[in-house]
XYZ file of C-alpha atoms in Angstrom:
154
model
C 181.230 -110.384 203.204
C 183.122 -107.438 205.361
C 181.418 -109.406 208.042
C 182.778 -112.370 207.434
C 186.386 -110.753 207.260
C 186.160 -109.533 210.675
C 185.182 -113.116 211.760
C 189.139 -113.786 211.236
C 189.752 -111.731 214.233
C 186.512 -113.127 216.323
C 188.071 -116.781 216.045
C 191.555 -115.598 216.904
C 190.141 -113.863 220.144
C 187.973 -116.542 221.175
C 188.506 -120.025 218.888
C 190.968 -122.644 219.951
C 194.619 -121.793 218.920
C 195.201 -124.665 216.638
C 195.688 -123.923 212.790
C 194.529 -120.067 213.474
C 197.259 -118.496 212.470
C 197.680 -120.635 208.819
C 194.134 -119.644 208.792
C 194.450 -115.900 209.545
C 197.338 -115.960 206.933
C 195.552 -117.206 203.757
C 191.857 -116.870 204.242
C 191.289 -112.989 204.634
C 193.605 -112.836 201.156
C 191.324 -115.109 199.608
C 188.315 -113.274 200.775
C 189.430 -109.572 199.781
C 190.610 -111.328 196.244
C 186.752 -111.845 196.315
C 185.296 -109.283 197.467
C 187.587 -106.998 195.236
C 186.465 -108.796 191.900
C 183.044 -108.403 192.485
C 180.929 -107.222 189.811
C 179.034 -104.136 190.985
C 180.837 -103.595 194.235
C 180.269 -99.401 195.071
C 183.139 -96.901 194.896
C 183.214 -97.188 198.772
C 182.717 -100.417 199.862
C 185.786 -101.591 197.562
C 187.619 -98.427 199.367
C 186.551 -100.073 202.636
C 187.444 -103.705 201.753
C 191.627 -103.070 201.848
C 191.262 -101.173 205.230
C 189.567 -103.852 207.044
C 191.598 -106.596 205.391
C 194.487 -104.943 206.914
C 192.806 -104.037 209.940
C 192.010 -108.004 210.397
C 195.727 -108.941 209.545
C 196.996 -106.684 211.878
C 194.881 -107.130 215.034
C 194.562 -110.944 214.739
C 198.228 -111.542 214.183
C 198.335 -109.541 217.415
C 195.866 -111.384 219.218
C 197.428 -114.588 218.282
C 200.903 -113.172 219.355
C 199.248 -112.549 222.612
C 197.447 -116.176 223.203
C 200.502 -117.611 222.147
C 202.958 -115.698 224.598
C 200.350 -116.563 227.511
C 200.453 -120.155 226.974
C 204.400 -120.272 226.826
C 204.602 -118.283 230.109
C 201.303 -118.452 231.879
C 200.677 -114.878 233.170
C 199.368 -114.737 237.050
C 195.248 -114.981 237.743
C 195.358 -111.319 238.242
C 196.411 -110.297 234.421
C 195.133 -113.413 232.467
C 191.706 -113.463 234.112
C 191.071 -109.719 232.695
C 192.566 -110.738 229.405
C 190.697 -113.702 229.159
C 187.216 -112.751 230.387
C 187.602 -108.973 229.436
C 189.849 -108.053 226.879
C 189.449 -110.879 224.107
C 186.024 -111.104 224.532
C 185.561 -107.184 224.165
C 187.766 -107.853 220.773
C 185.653 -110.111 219.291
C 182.657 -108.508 220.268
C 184.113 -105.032 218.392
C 184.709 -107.434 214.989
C 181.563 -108.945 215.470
C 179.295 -105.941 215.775
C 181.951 -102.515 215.065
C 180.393 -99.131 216.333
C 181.756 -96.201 218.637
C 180.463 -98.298 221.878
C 182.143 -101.151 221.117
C 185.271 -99.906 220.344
C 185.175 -97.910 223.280
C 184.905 -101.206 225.296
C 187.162 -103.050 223.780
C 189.652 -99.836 224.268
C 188.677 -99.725 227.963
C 189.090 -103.624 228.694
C 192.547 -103.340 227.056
C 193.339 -100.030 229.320
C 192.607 -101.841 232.128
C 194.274 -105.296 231.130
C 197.949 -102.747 230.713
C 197.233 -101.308 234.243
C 197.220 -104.658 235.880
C 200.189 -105.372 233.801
C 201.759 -102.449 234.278
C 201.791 -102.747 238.467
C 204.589 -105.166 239.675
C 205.607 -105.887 236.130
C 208.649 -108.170 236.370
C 210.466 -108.593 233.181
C 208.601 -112.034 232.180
C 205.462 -109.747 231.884
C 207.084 -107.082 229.685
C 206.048 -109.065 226.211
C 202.550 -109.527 227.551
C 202.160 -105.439 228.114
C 204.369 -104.918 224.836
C 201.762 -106.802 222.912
C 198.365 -105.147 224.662
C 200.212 -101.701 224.027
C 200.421 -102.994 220.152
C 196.952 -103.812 220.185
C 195.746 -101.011 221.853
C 197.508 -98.557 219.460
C 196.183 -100.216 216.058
C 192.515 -99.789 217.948
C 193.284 -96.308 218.098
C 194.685 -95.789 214.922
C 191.989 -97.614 213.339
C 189.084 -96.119 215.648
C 187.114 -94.493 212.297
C 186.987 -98.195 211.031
C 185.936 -99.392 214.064
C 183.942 -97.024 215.457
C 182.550 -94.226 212.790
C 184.588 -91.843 214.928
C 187.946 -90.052 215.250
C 189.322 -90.118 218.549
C 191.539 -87.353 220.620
C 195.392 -88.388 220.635
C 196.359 -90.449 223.531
């Protein structure tokens, strides 16, 4: 069932925008109501449960944020190429299948997706790189989640 929480923010990386944020609202509630009232559920698995129900919450509400800012104001080919074809994609694939390498991926992709934003950044770009810095933060913050590993301060 954890895997099916972390689905929440595999559709709002990758799934079209339409009715995902009612969805990331309600569903992941409904699903750790669930998954806390089962009968037999281990001492650390309903520890677990609350984390990554945050975890979701927070990082697809970001994501969302993000897809919805670039289709207001269209970032140039050079940022929303990386973002598109790098960064979400490394997202999902860290909520699809979490692990050290994976988060370290999807860590790298956003690094890289900030540089390019970063470079020339003309104030119609500074929500975009507000919003990757967000999301690369809560990565961070959450890396023993994600990954099964503390990381070194930034």
């Amino acid at each position: 069932m954890l895997h099916r929480l972390r689905g929440y923010v595999v559709e709002a990386c990758i799934a079209p925008l339409r009715g995902q944020r009612a969805r990331l609202e309600t569903a992941p509630r409904d699903l750790l109501q669930k998954l806390l009232a089962q009968p037999g559920a281990s001492a650390a698995a309903t520890a677990q449960t609350p984390r990554w129900a945050q975890l979701v919450m927070n990082i697809g509400r970001g994501v969302l944020d993000l897809r919805e800012r670039m289709q207001v104001a269209p970032p140039p080919a050079v940022l929303s190429e990386p973002l598109q074809h790098d960064a979400l994609p490394r997202l999902a694939e860290l909520f699809e299948r979490p692990g050290p390498g994976t988060h370290a991926r999807a860590l790298a992709s956003l690094d890289e997706a900030m540089r390019i934003a970063v470079m020339d950044a003309p104030p119609g770009r500074r929500p975009l790189l507000i919003q990757l810095h967000l999301l690369r933060t809560q990565l961070r913050d959450a890396a023993y989640t994600l990954g099964g590993e503390r990381l070194p301060p930034a």
